[in-house]
mmCIF file of C-alpha atoms and ligand atoms in Angstrom:
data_model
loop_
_atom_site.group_PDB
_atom_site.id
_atom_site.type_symbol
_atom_site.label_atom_id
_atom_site.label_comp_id
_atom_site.label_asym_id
_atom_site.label_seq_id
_atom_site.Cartn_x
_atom_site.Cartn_y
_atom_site.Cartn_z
ATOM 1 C CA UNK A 660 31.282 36.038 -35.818
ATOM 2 C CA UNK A 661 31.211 33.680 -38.453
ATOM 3 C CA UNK A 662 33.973 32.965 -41.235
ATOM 4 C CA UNK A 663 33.048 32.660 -44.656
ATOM 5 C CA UNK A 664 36.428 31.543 -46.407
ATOM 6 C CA UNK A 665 36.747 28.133 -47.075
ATOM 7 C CA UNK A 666 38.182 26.396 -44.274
ATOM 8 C CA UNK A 667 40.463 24.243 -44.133
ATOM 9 C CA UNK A 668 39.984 21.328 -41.497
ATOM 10 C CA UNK A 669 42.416 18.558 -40.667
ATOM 11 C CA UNK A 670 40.784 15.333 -38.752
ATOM 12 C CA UNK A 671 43.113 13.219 -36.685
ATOM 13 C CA UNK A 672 41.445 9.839 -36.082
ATOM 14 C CA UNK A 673 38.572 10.335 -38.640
ATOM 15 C CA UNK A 674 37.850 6.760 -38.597
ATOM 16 C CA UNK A 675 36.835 6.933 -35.506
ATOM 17 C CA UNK A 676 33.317 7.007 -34.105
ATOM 18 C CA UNK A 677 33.230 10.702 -33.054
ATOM 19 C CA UNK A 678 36.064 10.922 -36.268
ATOM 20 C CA UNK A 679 32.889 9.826 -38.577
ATOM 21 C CA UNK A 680 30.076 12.278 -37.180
ATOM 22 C CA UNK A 681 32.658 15.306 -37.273
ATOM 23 C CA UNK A 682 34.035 14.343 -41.119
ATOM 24 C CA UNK A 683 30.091 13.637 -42.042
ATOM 25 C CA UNK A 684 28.890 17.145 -40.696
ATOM 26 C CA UNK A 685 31.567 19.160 -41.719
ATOM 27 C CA UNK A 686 31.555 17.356 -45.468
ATOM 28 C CA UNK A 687 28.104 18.261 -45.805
ATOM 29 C CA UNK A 688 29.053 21.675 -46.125
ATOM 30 C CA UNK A 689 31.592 21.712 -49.063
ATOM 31 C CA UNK A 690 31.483 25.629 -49.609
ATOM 32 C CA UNK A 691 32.485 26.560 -46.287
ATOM 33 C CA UNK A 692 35.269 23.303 -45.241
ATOM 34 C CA UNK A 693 37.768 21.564 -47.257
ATOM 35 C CA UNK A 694 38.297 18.135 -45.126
ATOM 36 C CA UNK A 695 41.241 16.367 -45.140
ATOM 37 C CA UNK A 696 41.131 12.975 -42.929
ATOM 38 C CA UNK A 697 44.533 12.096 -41.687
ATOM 39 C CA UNK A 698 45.050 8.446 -41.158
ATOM 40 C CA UNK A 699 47.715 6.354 -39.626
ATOM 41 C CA UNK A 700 49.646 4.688 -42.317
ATOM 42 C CA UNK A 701 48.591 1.241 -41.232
ATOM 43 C CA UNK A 702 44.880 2.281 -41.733
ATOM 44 C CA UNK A 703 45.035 4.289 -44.670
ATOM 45 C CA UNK A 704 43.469 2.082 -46.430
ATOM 46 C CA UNK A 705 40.348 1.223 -44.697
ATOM 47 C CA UNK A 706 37.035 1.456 -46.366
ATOM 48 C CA UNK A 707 35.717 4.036 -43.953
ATOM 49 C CA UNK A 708 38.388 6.501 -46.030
ATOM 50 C CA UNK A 709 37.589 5.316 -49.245
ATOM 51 C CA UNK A 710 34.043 6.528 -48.751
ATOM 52 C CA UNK A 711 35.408 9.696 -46.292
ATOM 53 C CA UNK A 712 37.055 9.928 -50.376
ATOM 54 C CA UNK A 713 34.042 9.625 -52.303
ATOM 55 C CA UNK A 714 31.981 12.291 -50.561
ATOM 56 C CA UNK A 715 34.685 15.139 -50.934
ATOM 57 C CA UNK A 716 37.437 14.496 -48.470
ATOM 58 C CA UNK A 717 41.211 14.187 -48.969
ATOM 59 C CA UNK A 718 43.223 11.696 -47.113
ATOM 60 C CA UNK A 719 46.677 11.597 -45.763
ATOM 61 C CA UNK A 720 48.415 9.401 -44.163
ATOM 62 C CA UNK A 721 50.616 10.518 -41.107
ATOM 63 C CA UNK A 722 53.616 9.433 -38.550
ATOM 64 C CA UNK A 723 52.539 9.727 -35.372
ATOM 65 C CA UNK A 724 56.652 9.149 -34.212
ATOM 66 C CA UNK A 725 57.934 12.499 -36.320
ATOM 67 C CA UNK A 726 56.671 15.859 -35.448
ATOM 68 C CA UNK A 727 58.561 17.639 -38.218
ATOM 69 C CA UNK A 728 56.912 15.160 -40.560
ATOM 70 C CA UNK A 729 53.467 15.986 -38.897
ATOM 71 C CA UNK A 730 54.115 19.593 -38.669
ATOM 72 C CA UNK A 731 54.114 19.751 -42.559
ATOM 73 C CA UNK A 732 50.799 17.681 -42.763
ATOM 74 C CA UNK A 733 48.954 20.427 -40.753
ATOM 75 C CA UNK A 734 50.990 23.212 -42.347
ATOM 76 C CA UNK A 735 47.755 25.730 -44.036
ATOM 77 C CA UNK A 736 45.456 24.110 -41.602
ATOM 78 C CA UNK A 737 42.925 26.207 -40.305
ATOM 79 C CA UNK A 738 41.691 24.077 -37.936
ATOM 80 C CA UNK A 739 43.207 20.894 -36.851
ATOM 81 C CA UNK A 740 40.389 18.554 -34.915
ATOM 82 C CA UNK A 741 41.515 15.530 -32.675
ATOM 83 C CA UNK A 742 39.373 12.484 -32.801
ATOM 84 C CA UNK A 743 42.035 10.344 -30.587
ATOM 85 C CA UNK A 744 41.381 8.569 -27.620
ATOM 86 C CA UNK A 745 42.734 9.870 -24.394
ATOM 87 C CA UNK A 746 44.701 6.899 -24.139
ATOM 88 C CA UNK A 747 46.263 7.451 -27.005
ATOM 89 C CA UNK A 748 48.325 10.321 -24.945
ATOM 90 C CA UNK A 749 52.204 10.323 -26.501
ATOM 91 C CA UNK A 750 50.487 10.445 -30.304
ATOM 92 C CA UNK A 751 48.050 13.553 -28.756
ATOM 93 C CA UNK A 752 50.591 16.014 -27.456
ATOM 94 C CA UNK A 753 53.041 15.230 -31.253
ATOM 95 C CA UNK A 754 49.653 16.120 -32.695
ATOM 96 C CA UNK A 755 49.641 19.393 -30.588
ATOM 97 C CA UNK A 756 53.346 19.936 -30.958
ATOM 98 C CA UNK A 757 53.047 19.877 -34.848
ATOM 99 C CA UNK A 758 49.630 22.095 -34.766
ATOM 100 C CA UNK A 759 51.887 24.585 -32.865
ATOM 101 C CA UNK A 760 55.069 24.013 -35.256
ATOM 102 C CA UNK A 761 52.694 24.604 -38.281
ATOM 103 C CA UNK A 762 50.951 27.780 -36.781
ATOM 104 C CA UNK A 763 47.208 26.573 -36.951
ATOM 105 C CA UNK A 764 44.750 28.767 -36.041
ATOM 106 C CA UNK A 765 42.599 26.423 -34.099
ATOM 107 C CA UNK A 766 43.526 23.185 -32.380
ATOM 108 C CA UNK A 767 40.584 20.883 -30.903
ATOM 109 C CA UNK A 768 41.430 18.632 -28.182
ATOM 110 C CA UNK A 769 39.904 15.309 -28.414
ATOM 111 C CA UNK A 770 37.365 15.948 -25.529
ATOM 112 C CA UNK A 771 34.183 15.278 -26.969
ATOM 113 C CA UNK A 772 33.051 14.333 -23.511
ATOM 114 C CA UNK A 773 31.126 14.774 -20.054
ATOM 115 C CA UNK A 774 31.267 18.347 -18.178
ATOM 116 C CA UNK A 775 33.247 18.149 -14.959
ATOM 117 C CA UNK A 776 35.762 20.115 -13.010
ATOM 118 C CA UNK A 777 39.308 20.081 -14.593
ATOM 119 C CA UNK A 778 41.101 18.077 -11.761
ATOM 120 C CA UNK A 779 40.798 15.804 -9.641
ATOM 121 C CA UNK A 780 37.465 14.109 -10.212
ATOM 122 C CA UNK A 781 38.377 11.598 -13.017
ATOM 123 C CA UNK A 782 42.049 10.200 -13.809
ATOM 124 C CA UNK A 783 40.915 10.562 -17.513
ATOM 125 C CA UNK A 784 39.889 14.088 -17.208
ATOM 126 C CA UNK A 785 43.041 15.152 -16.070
ATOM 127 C CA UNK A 786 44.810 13.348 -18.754
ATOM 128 C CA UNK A 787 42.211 15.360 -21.409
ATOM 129 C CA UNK A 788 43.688 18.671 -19.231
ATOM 130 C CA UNK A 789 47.457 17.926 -19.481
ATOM 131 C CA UNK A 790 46.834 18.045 -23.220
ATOM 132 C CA UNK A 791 45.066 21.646 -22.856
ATOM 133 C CA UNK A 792 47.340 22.253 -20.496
ATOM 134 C CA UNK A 793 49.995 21.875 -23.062
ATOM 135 C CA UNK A 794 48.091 23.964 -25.811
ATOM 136 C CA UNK A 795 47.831 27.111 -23.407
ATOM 137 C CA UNK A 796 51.667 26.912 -22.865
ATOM 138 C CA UNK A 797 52.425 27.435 -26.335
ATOM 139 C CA UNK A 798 49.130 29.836 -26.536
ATOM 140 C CA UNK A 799 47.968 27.438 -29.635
ATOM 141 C CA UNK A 800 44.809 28.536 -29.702
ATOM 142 C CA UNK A 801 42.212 25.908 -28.982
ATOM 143 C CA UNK A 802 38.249 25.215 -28.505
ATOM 144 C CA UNK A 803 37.228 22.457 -26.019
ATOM 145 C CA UNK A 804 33.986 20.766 -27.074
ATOM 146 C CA UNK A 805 32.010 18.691 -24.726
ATOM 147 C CA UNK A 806 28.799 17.096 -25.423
ATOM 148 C CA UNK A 807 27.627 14.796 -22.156
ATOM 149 C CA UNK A 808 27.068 11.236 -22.974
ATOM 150 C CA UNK A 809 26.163 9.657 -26.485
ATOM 151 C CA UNK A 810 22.302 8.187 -26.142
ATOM 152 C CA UNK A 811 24.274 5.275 -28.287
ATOM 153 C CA UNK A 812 26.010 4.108 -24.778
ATOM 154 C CA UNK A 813 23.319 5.737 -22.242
ATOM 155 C CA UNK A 814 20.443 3.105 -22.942
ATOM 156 C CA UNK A 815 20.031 -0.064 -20.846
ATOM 157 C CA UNK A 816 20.848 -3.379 -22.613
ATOM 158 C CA UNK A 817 20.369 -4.421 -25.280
ATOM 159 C CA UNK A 818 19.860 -1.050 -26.653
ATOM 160 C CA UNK A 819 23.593 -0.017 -26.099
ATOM 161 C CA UNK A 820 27.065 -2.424 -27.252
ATOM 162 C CA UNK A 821 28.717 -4.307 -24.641
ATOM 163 C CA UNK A 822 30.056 -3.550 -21.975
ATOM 164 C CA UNK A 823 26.972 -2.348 -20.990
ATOM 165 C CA UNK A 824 27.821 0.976 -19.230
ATOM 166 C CA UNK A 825 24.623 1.957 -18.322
ATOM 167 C CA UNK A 826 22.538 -1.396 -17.090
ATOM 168 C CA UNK A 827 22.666 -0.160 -13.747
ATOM 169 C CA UNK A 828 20.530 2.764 -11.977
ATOM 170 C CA UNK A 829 23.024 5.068 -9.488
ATOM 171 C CA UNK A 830 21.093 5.906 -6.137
ATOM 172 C CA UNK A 831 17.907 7.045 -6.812
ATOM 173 C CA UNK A 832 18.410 7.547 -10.659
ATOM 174 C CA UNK A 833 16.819 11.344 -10.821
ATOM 175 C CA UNK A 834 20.291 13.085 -11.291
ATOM 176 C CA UNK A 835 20.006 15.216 -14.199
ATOM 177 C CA UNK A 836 22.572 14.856 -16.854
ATOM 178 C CA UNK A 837 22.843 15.840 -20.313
ATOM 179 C CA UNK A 838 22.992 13.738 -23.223
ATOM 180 C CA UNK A 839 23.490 13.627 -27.468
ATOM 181 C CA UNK A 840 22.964 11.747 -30.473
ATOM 182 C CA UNK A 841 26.399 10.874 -31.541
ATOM 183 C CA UNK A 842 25.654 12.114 -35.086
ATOM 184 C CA UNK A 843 24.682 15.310 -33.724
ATOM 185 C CA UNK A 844 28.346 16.146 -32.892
ATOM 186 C CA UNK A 845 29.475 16.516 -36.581
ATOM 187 C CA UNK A 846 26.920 19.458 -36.874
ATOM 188 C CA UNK A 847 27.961 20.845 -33.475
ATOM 189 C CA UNK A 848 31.227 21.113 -34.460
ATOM 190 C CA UNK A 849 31.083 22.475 -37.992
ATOM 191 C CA UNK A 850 29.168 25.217 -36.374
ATOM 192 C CA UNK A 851 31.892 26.150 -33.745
ATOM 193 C CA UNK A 852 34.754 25.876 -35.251
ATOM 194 C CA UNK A 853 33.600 28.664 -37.622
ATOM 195 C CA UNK A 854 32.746 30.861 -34.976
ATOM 196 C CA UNK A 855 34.988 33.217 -33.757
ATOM 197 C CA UNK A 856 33.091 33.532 -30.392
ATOM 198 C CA UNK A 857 34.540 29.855 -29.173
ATOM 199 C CA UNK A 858 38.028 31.072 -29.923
ATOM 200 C CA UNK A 859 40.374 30.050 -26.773
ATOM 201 C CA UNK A 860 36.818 29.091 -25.068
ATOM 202 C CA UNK A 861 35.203 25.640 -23.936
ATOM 203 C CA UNK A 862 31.674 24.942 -25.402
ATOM 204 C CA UNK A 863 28.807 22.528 -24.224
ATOM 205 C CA UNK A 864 27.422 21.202 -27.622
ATOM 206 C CA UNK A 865 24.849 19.172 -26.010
ATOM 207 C CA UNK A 866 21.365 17.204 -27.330
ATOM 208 C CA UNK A 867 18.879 17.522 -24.247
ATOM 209 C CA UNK A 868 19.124 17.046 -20.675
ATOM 210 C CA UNK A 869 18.014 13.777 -18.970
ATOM 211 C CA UNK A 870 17.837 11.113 -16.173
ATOM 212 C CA UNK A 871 18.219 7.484 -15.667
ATOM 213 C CA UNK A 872 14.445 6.624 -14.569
ATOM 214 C CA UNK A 873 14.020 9.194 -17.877
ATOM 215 C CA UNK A 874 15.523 6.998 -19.912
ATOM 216 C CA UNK A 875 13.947 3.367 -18.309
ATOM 217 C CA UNK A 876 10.710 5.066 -18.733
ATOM 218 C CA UNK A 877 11.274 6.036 -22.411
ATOM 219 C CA UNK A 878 12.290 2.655 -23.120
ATOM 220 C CA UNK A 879 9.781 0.739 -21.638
ATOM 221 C CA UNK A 880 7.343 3.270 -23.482
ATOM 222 C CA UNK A 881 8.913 2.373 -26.729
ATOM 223 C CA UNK A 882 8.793 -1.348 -25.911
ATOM 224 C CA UNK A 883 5.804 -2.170 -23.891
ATOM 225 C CA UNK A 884 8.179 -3.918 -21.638
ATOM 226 C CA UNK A 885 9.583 -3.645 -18.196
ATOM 227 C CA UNK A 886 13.029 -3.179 -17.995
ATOM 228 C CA UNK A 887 15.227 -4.401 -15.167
ATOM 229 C CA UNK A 888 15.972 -1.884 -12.488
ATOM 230 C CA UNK A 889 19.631 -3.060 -11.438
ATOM 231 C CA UNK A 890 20.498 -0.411 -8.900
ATOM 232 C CA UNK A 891 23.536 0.539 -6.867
ATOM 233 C CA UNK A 892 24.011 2.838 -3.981
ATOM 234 C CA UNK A 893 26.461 6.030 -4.174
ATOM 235 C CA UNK A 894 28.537 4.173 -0.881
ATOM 236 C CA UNK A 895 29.131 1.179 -3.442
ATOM 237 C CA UNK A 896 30.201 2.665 -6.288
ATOM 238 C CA UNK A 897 32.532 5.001 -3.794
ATOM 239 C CA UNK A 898 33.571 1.272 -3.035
ATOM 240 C CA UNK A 899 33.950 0.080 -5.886
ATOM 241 C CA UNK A 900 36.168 2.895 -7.919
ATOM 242 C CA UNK A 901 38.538 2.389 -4.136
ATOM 243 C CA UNK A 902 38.514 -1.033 -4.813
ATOM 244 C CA UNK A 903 39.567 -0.125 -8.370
ATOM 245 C CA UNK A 904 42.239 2.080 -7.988
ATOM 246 C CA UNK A 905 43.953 -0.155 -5.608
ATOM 247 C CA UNK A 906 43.923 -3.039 -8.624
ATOM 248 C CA UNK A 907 45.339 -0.045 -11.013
ATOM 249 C CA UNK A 908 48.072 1.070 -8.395
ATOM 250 C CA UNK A 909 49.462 -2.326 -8.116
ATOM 251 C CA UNK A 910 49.326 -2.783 -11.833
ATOM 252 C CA UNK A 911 49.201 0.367 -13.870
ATOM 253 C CA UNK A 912 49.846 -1.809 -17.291
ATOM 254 C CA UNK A 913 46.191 -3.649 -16.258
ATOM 255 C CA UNK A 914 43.908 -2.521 -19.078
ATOM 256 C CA UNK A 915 40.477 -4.097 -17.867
ATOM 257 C CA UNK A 916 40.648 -2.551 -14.265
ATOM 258 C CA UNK A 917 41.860 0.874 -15.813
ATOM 259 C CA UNK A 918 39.180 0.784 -18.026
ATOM 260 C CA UNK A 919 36.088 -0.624 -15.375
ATOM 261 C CA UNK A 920 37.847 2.694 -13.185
ATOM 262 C CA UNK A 921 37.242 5.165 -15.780
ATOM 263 C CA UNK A 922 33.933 4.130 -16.423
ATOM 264 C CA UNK A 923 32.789 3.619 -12.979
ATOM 265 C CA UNK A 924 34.485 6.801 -12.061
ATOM 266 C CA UNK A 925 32.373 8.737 -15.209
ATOM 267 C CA UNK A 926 29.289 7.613 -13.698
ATOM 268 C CA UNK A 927 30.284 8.902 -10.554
ATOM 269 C CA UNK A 928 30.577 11.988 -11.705
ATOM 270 C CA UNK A 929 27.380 11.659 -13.994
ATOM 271 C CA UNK A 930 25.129 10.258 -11.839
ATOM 272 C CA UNK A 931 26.110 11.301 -7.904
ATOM 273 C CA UNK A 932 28.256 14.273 -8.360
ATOM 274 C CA UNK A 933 25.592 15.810 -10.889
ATOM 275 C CA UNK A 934 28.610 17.633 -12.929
ATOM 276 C CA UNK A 935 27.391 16.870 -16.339
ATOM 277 C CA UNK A 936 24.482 19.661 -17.059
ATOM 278 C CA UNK A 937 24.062 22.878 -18.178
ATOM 279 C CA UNK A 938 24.363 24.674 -15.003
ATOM 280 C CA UNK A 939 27.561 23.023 -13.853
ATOM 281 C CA UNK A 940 29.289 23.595 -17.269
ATOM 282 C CA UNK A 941 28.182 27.846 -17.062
ATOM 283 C CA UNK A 942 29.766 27.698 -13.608
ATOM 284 C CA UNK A 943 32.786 26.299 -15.109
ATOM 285 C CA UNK A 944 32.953 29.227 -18.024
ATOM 286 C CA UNK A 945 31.607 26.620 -21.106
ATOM 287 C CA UNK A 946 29.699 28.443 -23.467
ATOM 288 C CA UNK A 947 26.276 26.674 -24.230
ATOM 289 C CA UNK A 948 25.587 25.124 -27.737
ATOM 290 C CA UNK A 949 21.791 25.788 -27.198
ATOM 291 C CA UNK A 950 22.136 29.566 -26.668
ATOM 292 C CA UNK A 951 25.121 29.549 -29.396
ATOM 293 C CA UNK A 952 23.140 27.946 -32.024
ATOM 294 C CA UNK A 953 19.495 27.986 -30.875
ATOM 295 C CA UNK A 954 18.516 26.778 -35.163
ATOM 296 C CA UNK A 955 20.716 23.732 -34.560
ATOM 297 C CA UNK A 956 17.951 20.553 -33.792
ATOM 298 C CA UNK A 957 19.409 18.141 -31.814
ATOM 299 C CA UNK A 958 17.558 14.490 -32.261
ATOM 300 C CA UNK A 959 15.455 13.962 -29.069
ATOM 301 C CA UNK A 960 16.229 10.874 -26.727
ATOM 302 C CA UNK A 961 12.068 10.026 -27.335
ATOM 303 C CA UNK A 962 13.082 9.609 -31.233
ATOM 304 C CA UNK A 963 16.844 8.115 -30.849
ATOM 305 C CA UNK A 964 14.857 5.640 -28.298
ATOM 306 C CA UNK A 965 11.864 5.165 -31.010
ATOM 307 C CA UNK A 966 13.888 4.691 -33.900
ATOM 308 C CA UNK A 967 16.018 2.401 -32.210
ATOM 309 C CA UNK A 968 13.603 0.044 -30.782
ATOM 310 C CA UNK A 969 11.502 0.441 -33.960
ATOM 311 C CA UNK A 970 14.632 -1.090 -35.741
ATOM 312 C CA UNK A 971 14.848 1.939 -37.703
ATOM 313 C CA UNK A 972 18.210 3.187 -37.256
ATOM 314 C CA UNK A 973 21.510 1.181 -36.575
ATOM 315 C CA UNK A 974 22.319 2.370 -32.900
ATOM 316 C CA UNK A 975 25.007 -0.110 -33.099
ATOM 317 C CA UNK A 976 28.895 1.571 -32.482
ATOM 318 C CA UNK A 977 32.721 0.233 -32.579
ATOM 319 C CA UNK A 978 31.354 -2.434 -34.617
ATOM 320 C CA UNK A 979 34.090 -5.085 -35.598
ATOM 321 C CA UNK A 980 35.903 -3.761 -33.026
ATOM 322 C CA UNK A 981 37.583 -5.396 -29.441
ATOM 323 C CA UNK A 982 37.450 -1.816 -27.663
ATOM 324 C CA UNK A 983 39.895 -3.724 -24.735
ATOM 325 C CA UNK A 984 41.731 -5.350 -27.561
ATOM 326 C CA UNK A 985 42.345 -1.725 -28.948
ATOM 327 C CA UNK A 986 43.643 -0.267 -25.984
ATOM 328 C CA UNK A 987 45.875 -3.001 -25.455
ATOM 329 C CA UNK A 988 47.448 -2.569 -28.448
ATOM 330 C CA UNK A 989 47.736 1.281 -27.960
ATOM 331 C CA UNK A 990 49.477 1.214 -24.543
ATOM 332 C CA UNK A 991 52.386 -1.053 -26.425
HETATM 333 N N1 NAP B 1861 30.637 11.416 -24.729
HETATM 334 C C1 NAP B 1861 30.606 10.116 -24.823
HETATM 335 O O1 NAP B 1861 29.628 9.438 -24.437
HETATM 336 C C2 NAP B 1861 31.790 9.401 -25.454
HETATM 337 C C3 NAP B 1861 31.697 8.049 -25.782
HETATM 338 C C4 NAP B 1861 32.824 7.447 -26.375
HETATM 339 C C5 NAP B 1861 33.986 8.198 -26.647
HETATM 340 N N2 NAP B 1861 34.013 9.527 -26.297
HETATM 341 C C6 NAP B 1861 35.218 10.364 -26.521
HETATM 342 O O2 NAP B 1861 35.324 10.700 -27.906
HETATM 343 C C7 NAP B 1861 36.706 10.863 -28.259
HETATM 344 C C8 NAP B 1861 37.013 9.948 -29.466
HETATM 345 O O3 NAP B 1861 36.715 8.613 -29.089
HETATM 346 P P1 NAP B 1861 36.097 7.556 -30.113
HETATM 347 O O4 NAP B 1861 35.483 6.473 -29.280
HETATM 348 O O5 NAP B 1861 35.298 8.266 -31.114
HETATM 349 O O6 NAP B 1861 37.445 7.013 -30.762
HETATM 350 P P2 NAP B 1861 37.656 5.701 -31.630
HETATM 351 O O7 NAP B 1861 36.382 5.287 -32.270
HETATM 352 O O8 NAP B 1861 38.364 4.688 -30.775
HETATM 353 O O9 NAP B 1861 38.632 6.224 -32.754
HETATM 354 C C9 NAP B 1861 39.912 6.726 -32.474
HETATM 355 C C10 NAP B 1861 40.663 6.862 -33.783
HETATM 356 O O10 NAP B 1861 42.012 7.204 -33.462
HETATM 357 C C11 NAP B 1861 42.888 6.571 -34.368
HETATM 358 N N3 NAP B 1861 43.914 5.886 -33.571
HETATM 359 C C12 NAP B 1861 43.803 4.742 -32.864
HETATM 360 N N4 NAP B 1861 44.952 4.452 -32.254
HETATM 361 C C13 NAP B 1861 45.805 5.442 -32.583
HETATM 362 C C14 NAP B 1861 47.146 5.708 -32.255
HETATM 363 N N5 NAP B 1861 47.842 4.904 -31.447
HETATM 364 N N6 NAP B 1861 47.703 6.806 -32.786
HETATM 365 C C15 NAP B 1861 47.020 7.643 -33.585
HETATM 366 N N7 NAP B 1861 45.729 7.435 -33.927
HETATM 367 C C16 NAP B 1861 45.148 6.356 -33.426
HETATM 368 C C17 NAP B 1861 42.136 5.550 -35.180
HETATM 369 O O11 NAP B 1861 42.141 6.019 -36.516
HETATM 370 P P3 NAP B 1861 43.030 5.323 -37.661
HETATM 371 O O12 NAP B 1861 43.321 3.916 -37.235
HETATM 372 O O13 NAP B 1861 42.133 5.369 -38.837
HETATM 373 O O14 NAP B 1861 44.248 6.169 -37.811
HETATM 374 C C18 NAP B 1861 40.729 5.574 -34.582
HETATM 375 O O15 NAP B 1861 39.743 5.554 -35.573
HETATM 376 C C19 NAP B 1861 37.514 10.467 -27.019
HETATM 377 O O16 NAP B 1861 37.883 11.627 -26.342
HETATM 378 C C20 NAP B 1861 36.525 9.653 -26.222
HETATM 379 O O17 NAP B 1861 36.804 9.623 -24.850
HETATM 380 C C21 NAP B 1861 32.945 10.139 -25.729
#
């Protein structure tokens, strides 16, 4: 089940935030992965590689414009990992064309996401499936890793960066939806991607399964504080994403309103239509992480929430960063 030749991973979008957990876990293993971070040619030279450097990786720097020049990056590559952003979608399907040109034996799609039907419940979600879509018509073969929602942007303010995407309790806040410290991924994925059993399959490599009032009460455990129970119905956030698409239809090019969509329409689908657990994902043929790799210990909200609050652990993610500002840019 398990390979035990050195593998040899290549990381698109390393720097990234999921980028960092997946380098970290799969550098902690140096016998079984050698890592080689591929960075745009502009960023090369970012700190974040210089230490990706220092603790065993190799970096490269790669045209997203030439597939023939990206096809002999990945040529050898066991595994070739995409950290991009769904946005990012003309640089994502080169990245797939050149796994395909240079014959890897195991292209991940940036997913790294919430469990939900394929089509038509998200706009972004769909875009994550064209890309499969296009890895199953060349029969690349692939592994699709989901992992519900990072605790780092699941916490009420000011425990998660701004925008704050979860301030606001949906209906009556007990829908069940699963959940993971972000630098649980990186362990998650070294794990899979050495196992031949997620080979052409989807996998749920999630922490622990949660709810909204969950989380408010954890917090205000931690804190000795009330926090503020903004709430919203499911008939207003209905209205809302309508309102939202109409904004996006009129201007596609509108990055805010695109953005407020997608978000509003993931916690639609997190916290009304109930598609992000367990259950859902085994009805939609994932494997689950928990049965896969029952040894793996996930960090529990309780601690992320404790640690956090206790000022023991930088929660704190796309730091330095304008996340609008960055998909501005990218849609240029
Ligand atoms: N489950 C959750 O709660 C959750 C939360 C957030 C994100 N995600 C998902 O995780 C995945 C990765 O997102 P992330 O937030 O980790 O990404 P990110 O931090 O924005 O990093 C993306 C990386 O892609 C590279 N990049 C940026 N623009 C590019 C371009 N035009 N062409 C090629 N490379 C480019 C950059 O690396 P260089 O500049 O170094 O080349 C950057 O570090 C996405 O699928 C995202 O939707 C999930």
């Amino acid at each position: 089940m398990v390979s035990c030749a050195t593998l040899r991973v290549v990381v698109a979008g390393a720097s990234g935030e999921t980028g960092q957990s997946i380098m970290k876990g799969l550098l902690a293993e140096p016998a079984q992965f050698n890592v080689v971070a591929l960075a745009r040619r502009k960023s090369a030279g970012k700190a974040v590689y210089q230490e990706m450097v220092r603790a065993g990786a190799t970096v490269e720097a790669a045209d997203y414009c030439d597939v023939e020049a990206l096809a002999a990056r990945l040529a050898g590559a066991d595994v070739v990992i995409s950290c991009l952003l769904p946005l990012q979608r003309v640089e994502s399907e080169r990245l797939i064309d050149a796994a395909h040109r240079a014959g890897v034996g195991r292209f991940v799609p940036s997913f790294f996401s919430m469990v939900m039907p394929p089509r038509g419940v998200m706009e972004v979600r769909d875009l994550r499936e064209d890309l499969l879509d296009r890895c199953k018509r060349v029969y690349l073969p692939y592994t699709v890793i989901d992992v519900g929602l990072w605790y780092q942007v699941g916490l009420p303010s000011p425990y998660a960066p701004p925008p704050p995407l979860a301030d606001t309790i949906i209906g009556d806040g007990e829908t069940p939806t699963a959940m993971i410290d972000k630098d649980d991924i990186g362990p998650y994925v070294a794990r899979i991607i050495a196992d031949s059993r997620t080979l052409n399959r989807s996998v749920f490599a999630y922490g622990e399964v949660t709810t909204q009032n969950t989380i408010w009460a954890e917090v205000e455990a931690a804190t000795g504080k009330e926090v503020p129970r903004d709430s919203l119905s499911a008939a207003d956030l209905e209205a809302r994403i309508a309102e939202l698409r109409s904004s996006v239809a009129v201007d596609p090019t509108s990055v805010g309103p695109t953005l407020d969509l997608a978000m509003s329409q993931y916690r639609y689908s997190r916290c009304v239509r109930g598609d992000n657990t367990p259950d859902r994902a085994q009805y939609l043929g994932y494997l689950d992480g928990k049965m896969l790799y029952p040894d793996l210990n996930c960090k529990s909200l309780r601690d992320f929430i404790r640690e956090v609050v206790d000022g023991k652990r930088d929660h704190r993610i796309y730091v330095g960063r304008d996340v609008v500002a960055d998909a501005t840019q990218h849609r240029n």
